[in-house]
Amino acid sequence: MSYAGGIYDVIVVGAGHAGCEAALASARMGCDTLMVTINLDMVAFMPCNPSIGGPAKGHVVREVDALGGEMGRNIDKTFIQMRMLNTGKGPAVHALRAQADKFLYQQSMKETLEKQEKLTVRQGMVDRLLVEDGACVGIVTQTGTEYRAKTVVLTTGTYLRGKIIMGELTYESGPNNQQPSVKLAENLRELGFDLVRFKTGTPPRVHKDTIDFSKTEIQPGDEKPKFFSYETKSSDNEQLPCWLTYTSAETHKIINDNLHRAPMFSGIIEGTGPRYCPSIEDKITRFADKEKHQIFLEPEGKNTKEYYVQGLSTSMPEDVQIAALRSIPGMENVEMMRNGYAIEYDAIIATQLWPSLETKRLPGLFTAGQINGTSGYEEAAAQGIMAGINAARKVQGKEAIILSRSQGYIGVLIDDLVTKGTNEPYRLLTSRAEYRLLLRHDNADLRLTEIGHEIGLITEERYAKFLLKKSLVEQEIERLKAAKVKPVQVNSMLEAAGSAPIQDGTNLLTILRRPEITFAMIESLSPSPFELDEEMKEQVEIQIKYAGYIEKQLGHVERLQKMEKKRIPKDIVYDDIHGLAMEARQKLNKIRPISIGQASRIAGVTPADISILLVYLEHYNRVTAAKG
């Protein structure tokens, strides 16, 4: 028997990193939003690594923030260590990474959700979707309560038919021994969705007081930390160090001697695991020639003794885990507080989604996060904010917001998923972005704040500050272009910097283009009349130094945008297009690309197929125009 629980604009199922962003975006855009989660104590939980950011992932957090999302603000409030990685390389690969106090992170995000207007947060297990006239119109919980809405966003993480695996022990469970969602997974199959079985894992946690840190290397945070959110200007958070150690020959022997008990080799694990975050047993097997692997010991929070053993993800039996831990320098007498484990779960094959993250099979239903086959909190948050935005815009009768590959890593992530699919848990990497010189950590606001403001997630106050920053950066670049210096004014500074002297008068912009010259050096010669903060100065320097490369990439983007602008009507019948290869026809029917650009990225669709498609579209558009 069903009971009426209420009517909303948008319902979000799940309160992990995708669910939080989806629900906040929808509510902040003015939609009455309901968030339903299995356990309110697990909001924004970090079942694996208690950290945010890193290569590509840190870029994504900045992009979520530039759109008006919450992850950046939340980690800035709750970090216990902040480090900028890859500082010895170019700005395209600079990546911010924060160690989180996982308990404070959860608490802070929960407070934000509870304070948000137009957002109702409820605990409950969702058993099935309500479907009427071929569209999703709500959910039904385990207690029989019906909640109705114009759109539904599923962000179920690793809970769908979740199964914990440790040695020969297996049992149905979500992460950290939470209830799994079984009936909803069955309901999705009944509705005709194709699901795939994936696997992820987590390492053991150990007691701080049983670690001998004298045998490890300290990894401190940055003295002057940078932040994820453009709104965070300072922090008095106390930073805690992480510690580096390595596996030993004894560790490798223990693992090798017990491989017959490893679920991934014994056949107990059926799901496909993440290639870029392998278990220790997988690493030792695949890289048998390596004498040791890095192990990072990371605090889980300020008020806990638990340490996360990064690099030792495992599903080996408990006795093997303890023996392996105690074979690592600094952990000879360590006490394990929680076992490592693997978790298998169901995920939707993401090619069943439009680029808006709405499902093709069931209008009104959106999916985001690990249910779409990704791994990582940051990838989940990115999909969450986009699904929340597009679910809200569908309610409002507006067009979906779809970011291109040249606008952000979020665009790369979603395009990869819906166009190519993934046969393993997908992780964002800088190498996946062909325009990574444009998609830098420093310029996410310049790329995406306009969009965040247009959709109503960036406040007028923040937008005014953004416009001022943009204007001051442009004015300073123009000033440096106009400001000329004579050899006598600049050559001693150039000589001190190991740079060639100038013979004639030169503008300051040309001098700043030299790799060895910094903006600070230019400032000492000619102070700026504008009030520039550190971010603005960094922006001026990067835009000037990399102008040639940026211009080249922008030219390439412009050419490809013409392909993206050539839209493909949803009702096109690919079987009617003569000359298309059979494989191309099958793939195009399956993916239903929205543009020629997307079609060109589908594996199996050749340039010849694209040419035939372009000719057909020209004819199709002429006929349609004549009829209309």
XYZ file of C-alpha atoms in Angstrom:
628
model
C 0.000 0.000 0.000
C 1.354 3.447 -0.973
C 1.162 6.710 0.936
C 1.457 10.210 -0.503
C 4.691 11.760 0.765
C 4.604 15.040 -1.146
C 5.060 16.707 -4.521
C 8.312 18.400 -5.546
C 9.965 19.844 -8.644
C 13.124 17.711 -8.323
C 13.909 14.607 -6.252
C 17.540 13.626 -5.641
C 18.173 10.042 -4.517
C 21.432 9.742 -2.562
C 23.464 12.207 -0.495
C 27.036 11.462 -1.513
C 29.179 14.006 -3.364
C 26.997 13.869 -6.501
C 23.731 14.022 -4.552
C 24.805 17.017 -2.448
C 25.758 19.083 -5.514
C 22.625 18.050 -7.438
C 20.255 18.914 -4.581
C 21.934 22.242 -3.752
C 22.037 23.326 -7.416
C 18.369 22.488 -7.958
C 17.205 24.245 -4.759
C 19.377 27.314 -5.380
C 17.854 27.596 -8.858
C 14.458 27.930 -7.218
C 13.098 24.382 -7.511
C 11.357 22.686 -4.588
C 13.787 19.829 -4.048
C 13.683 16.627 -1.994
C 16.849 14.700 -1.157
C 16.315 11.116 0.035
C 19.221 9.108 1.437
C 19.551 5.705 3.148
C 21.341 7.180 6.174
C 21.527 10.871 7.098
C 24.695 10.172 9.100
C 26.490 9.359 5.835
C 25.909 12.660 3.992
C 29.024 13.560 1.911
C 30.818 10.565 3.425
C 34.353 9.710 2.265
C 34.431 5.902 2.282
C 37.859 5.854 0.655
C 40.642 8.457 0.620
C 39.896 11.439 2.922
C 41.137 13.941 0.338
C 39.898 16.227 -2.413
C 41.740 17.265 -5.576
C 44.943 16.233 -7.314
C 45.740 16.165 -11.051
C 42.592 16.814 -13.160
C 40.407 16.236 -10.079
C 41.529 19.526 -8.503
C 40.682 21.305 -11.770
C 37.186 19.815 -11.586
C 36.625 21.082 -8.029
C 37.564 24.600 -9.204
C 35.097 24.231 -12.096
C 32.316 23.072 -9.765
C 33.055 26.154 -7.643
C 33.070 28.486 -10.671
C 29.593 27.194 -11.546
C 28.375 27.880 -7.989
C 28.790 24.415 -6.444
C 29.718 23.578 -2.861
C 32.644 21.121 -2.814
C 35.377 23.786 -3.026
C 33.892 25.924 -0.260
C 33.381 22.870 1.938
C 36.910 21.515 1.652
C 38.365 25.009 2.222
C 36.496 25.085 5.546
C 37.526 21.586 6.649
C 41.004 20.820 5.228
C 43.830 19.661 7.475
C 46.469 19.905 4.755
C 46.684 21.816 1.466
C 49.357 21.248 -1.186
C 49.829 22.460 -4.747
C 51.226 19.562 -6.780
C 53.390 19.666 -9.942
C 54.689 23.181 -9.227
C 57.907 22.344 -11.094
C 55.898 21.945 -14.310
C 53.753 24.292 -16.413
C 50.461 25.826 -15.179
C 48.318 23.371 -17.166
C 49.232 20.564 -14.760
C 49.385 22.488 -11.469
C 46.934 20.676 -9.212
C 45.677 21.532 -5.747
C 45.126 18.668 -3.301
C 43.635 18.857 0.191
C 43.637 16.355 2.992
C 40.184 16.530 4.589
C 39.010 16.125 8.125
C 36.441 13.630 6.881
C 34.135 14.043 9.865
C 34.153 17.852 9.723
C 33.645 17.671 5.946
C 30.485 15.581 6.420
C 29.182 17.735 9.259
C 29.774 20.978 7.361
C 28.069 19.712 4.186
C 25.095 18.401 6.190
C 24.700 21.803 7.853
C 24.751 23.476 4.420
C 22.046 21.127 3.121
C 19.861 21.601 6.190
C 20.061 25.410 5.957
C 19.316 25.539 2.225
C 15.959 27.067 1.336
C 13.666 24.997 -0.901
C 15.557 21.805 0.043
C 13.982 19.045 2.150
C 16.305 16.289 3.402
C 14.778 12.895 4.304
C 16.139 9.520 5.385
C 14.666 6.596 3.482
C 15.423 3.632 1.212
C 14.169 4.114 -2.357
C 12.879 0.821 -3.771
C 11.553 1.872 -7.166
C 10.826 4.679 -9.574
C 7.324 5.885 -10.405
C 6.762 5.760 -14.166
C 3.711 7.174 -15.964
C 3.215 7.644 -19.719
C 6.804 6.578 -20.360
C 8.352 9.214 -18.053
C 9.790 9.181 -14.526
C 7.433 11.050 -12.189
C 8.726 10.127 -8.729
C 9.947 7.453 -6.327
C 8.540 4.888 -3.891
C 10.389 4.161 -0.639
C 10.704 0.931 1.354
C 7.873 2.125 3.636
C 5.537 2.498 0.645
C 5.641 6.320 0.626
C 5.294 7.915 -2.817
C 7.078 11.169 -3.576
C 6.245 12.793 -6.903
C 8.334 15.204 -8.961
C 8.810 16.543 -12.486
C 12.390 15.197 -12.554
C 14.404 12.651 -10.533
C 18.211 12.491 -10.149
C 19.721 9.134 -9.126
C 23.085 9.435 -7.320
C 23.325 6.019 -5.669
C 27.132 5.680 -5.640
C 28.301 2.134 -4.907
C 25.089 1.139 -3.081
C 23.260 -0.619 -5.969
C 23.441 -4.337 -5.055
C 26.603 -3.508 -3.098
C 28.683 -6.490 -1.973
C 31.685 -6.347 0.397
C 34.521 -8.795 -0.305
C 37.444 -9.651 1.981
C 39.262 -12.906 1.322
C 36.598 -15.618 1.150
C 34.142 -13.495 3.152
C 31.391 -11.825 1.106
C 28.180 -10.136 2.214
C 25.648 -7.678 0.832
C 26.516 -4.155 1.976
C 27.073 -0.611 0.893
C 30.359 1.150 1.787
C 31.439 1.062 5.424
C 28.844 -1.607 6.296
C 25.851 0.508 5.260
C 22.621 -0.980 3.892
C 22.847 -1.747 0.144
C 20.136 -0.744 -2.334
C 18.939 -4.002 -3.890
C 15.359 -3.411 -5.022
C 16.180 -0.201 -6.878
C 18.868 -2.034 -8.893
C 16.293 -4.703 -9.793
C 13.782 -1.988 -10.723
C 16.259 -0.350 -13.109
C 16.760 -3.715 -14.864
C 12.980 -4.169 -15.085
C 12.734 -0.736 -16.713
C 15.142 -1.933 -19.416
C 18.408 -0.273 -18.345
C 21.661 -2.076 -19.132
C 23.778 -2.361 -15.979
C 27.394 -3.396 -15.545
C 29.207 -4.774 -12.480
C 32.132 -2.665 -11.250
C 34.454 -2.948 -8.266
C 36.387 -0.540 -6.139
C 38.281 -0.950 -2.878
C 39.760 0.740 0.128
C 42.854 0.154 2.299
C 42.998 -0.618 6.029
C 42.984 2.137 8.645
C 45.593 2.004 11.409
C 46.102 3.573 14.861
C 48.364 6.628 14.861
C 50.014 5.774 18.201
C 51.274 2.442 16.822
C 53.170 4.050 13.895
C 56.890 4.779 14.209
C 57.054 8.029 12.228
C 60.842 8.221 12.625
C 61.101 5.558 9.901
C 58.944 7.565 7.465
C 59.401 10.815 5.505
C 57.301 13.844 6.458
C 55.037 15.395 3.804
C 53.980 18.840 5.095
C 51.351 21.136 3.624
C 52.176 24.401 1.799
C 53.300 27.253 4.024
C 51.005 29.677 2.182
C 48.084 27.501 1.095
C 45.962 28.247 -1.969
C 42.265 27.401 -1.965
C 39.707 25.604 -4.116
C 36.950 28.186 -3.921
C 37.322 31.592 -5.516
C 35.406 32.905 -2.492
C 38.001 31.717 0.074
C 40.653 34.353 0.667
C 42.285 33.113 3.892
C 42.191 30.293 6.445
C 43.485 29.693 9.949
C 43.102 25.899 9.675
C 45.891 24.027 11.454
C 47.741 21.809 8.972
C 48.733 18.236 9.801
C 51.503 16.403 7.938
C 51.175 13.185 5.959
C 54.002 10.626 5.946
C 55.685 8.594 3.213
C 56.995 5.046 3.518
C 57.368 2.070 1.150
C 56.474 -1.572 0.833
C 59.364 -3.965 1.465
C 60.568 -7.253 -0.048
C 58.763 -8.932 2.880
C 55.471 -7.191 1.932
C 55.762 -8.540 -1.608
C 56.532 -12.038 -0.350
C 53.492 -12.024 1.983
C 51.200 -10.936 -0.869
C 52.674 -13.401 -3.391
C 52.503 -16.302 -0.916
C 48.792 -15.611 -0.392
C 47.639 -14.830 -3.920
C 45.555 -18.028 -3.929
C 43.464 -16.386 -1.181
C 43.029 -13.087 -3.075
C 39.401 -12.732 -4.288
C 40.500 -10.985 -7.495
C 42.514 -14.081 -8.485
C 40.303 -16.791 -6.973
C 37.257 -15.731 -9.020
C 35.173 -14.400 -6.109
C 35.327 -10.861 -7.555
C 33.333 -10.545 -10.758
C 33.330 -6.737 -11.162
C 35.914 -4.747 -13.117
C 38.180 -2.617 -10.928
C 39.746 0.808 -11.579
C 42.929 0.603 -13.662
C 44.380 3.785 -12.147
C 43.811 2.829 -8.520
C 44.845 -0.837 -8.359
C 44.929 -2.955 -5.219
C 48.308 -3.805 -3.680
C 47.962 -7.433 -4.819
C 47.312 -6.207 -8.377
C 50.303 -3.813 -8.274
C 52.698 -6.454 -6.963
C 51.551 -8.922 -9.646
C 51.532 -6.460 -12.558
C 54.798 -4.751 -11.626
C 56.745 -7.762 -10.399
C 60.053 -6.050 -11.263
C 59.423 -3.154 -8.838
C 61.189 -3.580 -5.493
C 58.874 -1.234 -3.594
C 55.706 0.858 -3.874
C 54.914 4.170 -2.178
C 52.670 4.122 0.893
C 51.275 7.396 2.302
C 50.017 7.562 5.874
C 47.268 10.174 6.022
C 45.291 11.414 9.049
C 41.493 11.018 8.734
C 40.795 14.032 10.948
C 41.967 16.247 13.818
C 40.019 14.393 16.502
C 40.705 10.788 15.558
C 43.705 8.452 15.773
C 42.749 6.688 12.523
C 45.244 6.910 9.671
C 44.460 6.006 6.074
C 47.102 3.774 4.416
C 47.090 5.131 0.870
C 48.620 2.717 -1.635
C 47.551 -0.438 0.206
C 44.025 -0.900 -1.152
C 43.257 -4.605 -0.713
C 40.612 -7.320 -0.451
C 42.990 -9.909 1.039
C 41.931 -11.808 4.198
C 42.360 -10.004 7.523
C 45.436 -11.977 8.664
C 47.239 -11.190 5.385
C 46.375 -7.488 5.730
C 47.879 -7.308 9.235
C 51.027 -9.189 8.177
C 51.474 -6.935 5.108
C 51.031 -3.771 7.193
C 53.627 -4.897 9.743
C 56.180 -5.594 7.009
C 56.249 -1.889 6.036
C 58.922 0.370 7.617
C 57.389 2.401 10.455
C 54.495 -0.019 10.905
C 56.248 -3.024 12.465
C 53.974 -2.845 15.533
C 50.939 -1.231 13.950
C 47.387 -1.953 15.093
C 44.758 -2.163 12.372
C 41.520 -0.349 13.285
C 39.504 -1.179 10.152
C 40.085 -3.799 7.491
C 40.538 -2.959 3.856
C 37.916 -4.439 1.539
C 36.638 -4.516 -2.047
C 33.087 -3.533 -2.929
C 31.185 -4.641 -6.013
C 28.195 -2.667 -7.259
C 25.930 -2.121 -10.245
C 26.423 0.862 -12.564
C 24.479 2.119 -15.543
C 26.198 1.911 -18.939
C 26.596 5.650 -19.513
C 25.969 5.585 -23.278
C 22.284 5.317 -22.251
C 22.459 9.015 -21.269
C 22.146 12.259 -23.188
C 24.956 14.796 -22.609
C 22.536 16.523 -20.194
C 22.778 13.326 -18.046
C 19.073 12.635 -18.616
C 18.455 8.995 -19.505
C 17.360 8.289 -23.089
C 15.093 5.433 -22.058
C 13.169 7.278 -19.328
C 12.594 11.031 -19.782
C 12.673 12.935 -16.499
C 15.265 10.596 -14.962
C 18.855 11.848 -14.589
C 21.839 9.925 -13.173
C 25.117 11.225 -11.712
C 28.228 9.944 -9.946
C 29.464 6.391 -9.518
C 26.181 4.988 -10.852
C 27.464 6.267 -14.234
C 30.655 4.217 -13.951
C 33.060 6.827 -12.582
C 35.375 6.696 -9.571
C 36.237 9.613 -7.309
C 34.434 12.216 -5.224
C 35.357 15.011 -7.638
C 34.001 13.253 -10.747
C 30.805 12.572 -8.781
C 30.428 16.222 -7.699
C 30.954 17.406 -11.287
C 28.201 15.154 -12.618
C 26.011 16.002 -9.625
C 26.024 19.734 -10.259
C 25.349 19.257 -13.985
C 22.515 16.771 -13.376
C 21.007 19.089 -10.745
C 21.251 22.085 -13.088
C 19.679 20.214 -16.003
C 16.949 18.576 -13.907
C 16.006 22.070 -12.657
C 16.159 23.586 -16.149
C 13.905 20.836 -17.500
C 11.363 21.754 -14.797
C 11.733 25.425 -15.793
C 11.242 24.640 -19.492
C 14.783 25.775 -20.377
C 17.455 24.188 -22.553
C 20.009 21.905 -20.919
C 23.477 23.268 -20.097
C 26.091 21.121 -21.846
C 29.747 22.018 -21.375
C 32.053 21.335 -24.324
C 35.432 19.634 -24.056
C 37.105 23.037 -24.541
C 35.124 24.667 -21.690
C 36.106 22.367 -18.865
C 37.233 19.011 -17.549
C 33.563 18.543 -16.654
C 32.828 18.653 -20.394
C 35.571 16.085 -21.066
C 34.268 13.788 -18.315
C 30.622 13.794 -19.429
C 31.423 13.612 -23.146
C 33.745 10.634 -22.582
C 31.046 8.831 -20.578
C 28.053 9.386 -22.846
C 29.909 9.156 -26.172
C 32.463 6.399 -25.546
C 31.192 4.674 -22.401
C 33.642 2.975 -20.060
C 34.471 -0.665 -19.398
C 36.087 0.087 -16.017
C 35.560 2.709 -13.276
C 36.409 5.956 -15.093
C 38.905 8.367 -13.596
C 39.680 11.829 -14.951
C 43.296 12.361 -16.041
C 44.888 15.485 -17.512
C 45.835 13.379 -20.558
C 42.132 12.899 -21.397
C 41.779 16.642 -22.129
C 43.055 17.692 -25.554
C 42.785 21.381 -24.564
C 44.502 21.157 -21.189
C 46.460 24.374 -21.744
C 43.086 26.161 -21.816
C 41.611 24.131 -18.930
C 43.949 25.249 -16.179
C 43.483 25.286 -12.417
C 43.964 29.064 -12.344
C 41.323 30.087 -14.916
C 38.226 28.001 -14.094
C 36.399 31.191 -13.067
C 37.163 32.907 -16.379
C 35.799 29.875 -18.211
C 32.638 29.137 -16.229
C 31.506 31.969 -13.918
C 29.401 33.560 -16.699
C 27.461 30.287 -17.014
C 27.081 29.951 -13.227
C 25.690 33.483 -13.072
C 23.353 32.978 -16.037
C 21.739 29.898 -14.442
C 21.394 31.568 -11.049
C 24.088 29.832 -8.969
C 26.550 32.743 -8.761
C 25.396 35.692 -6.652
C 25.422 39.269 -7.993
C 28.094 40.192 -5.432
C 30.392 37.382 -6.517
C 29.729 38.127 -10.186
C 30.675 41.811 -9.687
C 33.995 40.738 -8.099
C 34.611 38.363 -11.021
C 33.976 41.133 -13.586
C 36.349 43.447 -11.694
C 39.081 40.766 -11.686
C 38.617 40.128 -15.416
C 38.752 43.854 -16.167
C 41.862 44.513 -14.039
C 43.749 41.593 -15.620
C 42.920 42.899 -19.110
C 43.906 46.474 -18.167
C 47.218 45.330 -16.682
C 48.071 43.340 -19.827
C 47.311 46.438 -21.941
C 49.451 48.579 -19.607
C 52.429 46.231 -19.957
C 51.985 46.248 -23.727
C 52.100 50.046 -23.769
C 54.859 50.545 -21.128
C 58.292 50.820 -22.771
C 61.631 50.587 -21.012
C 65.146 51.512 -22.156
C 68.163 49.180 -21.824
C 69.554 51.303 -18.984
C 66.363 50.785 -16.968
C 66.145 47.000 -17.319
C 69.472 45.381 -18.245
C 70.843 45.044 -14.707
C 67.657 43.207 -13.664
C 67.865 40.975 -16.753
C 71.521 40.192 -16.066
C 70.724 39.270 -12.428
C 68.011 36.900 -13.688
C 70.409 35.273 -16.192
C 68.514 36.798 -19.122
C 69.982 38.417 -22.257
C 70.168 42.233 -22.209
C 68.038 44.329 -24.603
C 69.617 46.653 -27.171
C 66.666 48.948 -27.841
C 63.544 50.172 -26.066
C 61.147 47.255 -25.447
C 57.714 46.969 -23.874
C 57.316 45.206 -20.533
C 54.978 42.576 -22.010
C 57.761 41.308 -24.305
C 60.177 41.126 -21.365
C 57.662 39.216 -19.198
C 57.336 36.597 -21.974
C 60.846 35.415 -21.149
C 60.700 32.163 -19.094
C 63.144 33.406 -16.432
C 61.327 36.717 -15.818
C 58.485 36.871 -13.281
C 55.706 39.382 -12.768
C 57.294 40.306 -9.406
C 60.460 41.408 -11.288
C 58.394 43.544 -13.665
C 56.576 45.072 -10.684
C 59.888 46.117 -9.146
C 60.628 48.051 -12.353
C 57.161 49.436 -12.916
C 54.564 49.036 -10.149
C 50.996 48.529 -11.386
C 48.551 51.393 -10.725
C 45.800 48.790 -10.284
C 45.002 46.919 -7.057
C 45.959 43.413 -8.156
C 45.745 40.470 -5.766
C 47.949 37.367 -6.121
C 45.409 35.530 -8.311
C 45.220 38.465 -10.721
C 49.018 38.725 -10.936
C 49.243 34.998 -11.640
C 46.614 35.370 -14.358
C 48.469 38.259 -16.033
C 51.742 36.301 -16.051
C 50.229 33.073 -17.416
C 48.195 34.821 -20.125
C 51.269 36.717 -21.335
C 53.770 33.840 -21.141
C 51.539 31.281 -22.839
C 49.759 33.620 -25.289
C 51.125 31.863 -28.397
C 50.176 28.371 -27.257
C 46.767 29.535 -26.004
C 46.031 31.271 -29.336
C 46.938 28.102 -31.212
C 44.600 25.966 -29.084
C 41.798 28.537 -29.384
C 42.116 28.346 -33.183
C 41.712 24.583 -33.005
C 38.704 24.970 -30.689
C 37.087 27.431 -33.117
C 37.349 24.925 -35.963
C 35.865 22.142 -33.864
C 33.051 24.343 -32.566
C 31.670 24.452 -36.098
C 31.230 20.672 -35.827
C 29.553 21.039 -32.414
C 27.144 23.644 -33.802
C 25.942 21.271 -36.525
C 23.070 19.723 -34.556
C 21.592 16.323 -35.418
C 17.794 16.124 -35.091
C 16.625 13.581 -32.502
C 14.238 11.949 -34.978
C 16.853 11.185 -37.626
C 16.713 7.587 -38.935
C 20.270 6.376 -39.488
C 19.099 3.251 -41.320
C 17.802 5.552 -44.082
C 21.258 7.000 -44.750
C 22.767 5.112 -47.685
C 26.523 4.651 -47.652
C 26.993 4.581 -43.871
C 29.100 1.605 -42.762
C 27.181 -1.014 -40.773
C 29.282 -0.407 -37.629
C 28.717 3.357 -37.850
C 24.966 2.833 -38.264
C 24.848 0.580 -35.176
C 26.920 2.981 -33.062
C 24.967 6.070 -34.158
C 21.667 4.329 -33.395
C 22.958 3.374 -29.949
C 24.521 6.735 -28.924
C 22.092 9.086 -30.747
C 24.668 11.946 -30.845
C 23.303 15.492 -30.578
C 25.896 17.047 -32.914
C 28.331 16.183 -35.696
C 31.123 16.903 -33.206
C 29.857 14.236 -30.808
C 29.264 11.805 -33.695
C 32.881 12.225 -34.821
C 34.124 11.079 -31.381
C 32.210 7.779 -31.403
C 34.544 4.788 -31.757
C 33.777 3.037 -35.050
C 32.456 6.148 -36.836
C 35.006 7.088 -39.525
C 35.674 10.443 -41.255
C 34.007 8.931 -44.355
C 30.865 8.223 -42.305
C 30.894 11.831 -41.024
C 31.112 13.153 -44.619
C 28.100 11.040 -45.635
C 26.213 12.206 -42.539
C 26.961 15.879 -43.340
C 25.651 15.512 -46.901
C 22.508 13.757 -45.640
C 21.901 16.448 -42.987
C 22.155 19.215 -45.588
C 19.481 17.477 -47.673
C 17.382 16.716 -44.573
C 17.479 20.355 -43.396
C 16.499 21.634 -46.889
C 13.521 19.261 -47.073
C 12.448 20.140 -43.497
C 12.713 23.886 -44.246
C 10.658 23.484 -47.431
C 7.929 21.637 -45.486
C 7.927 24.174 -42.660
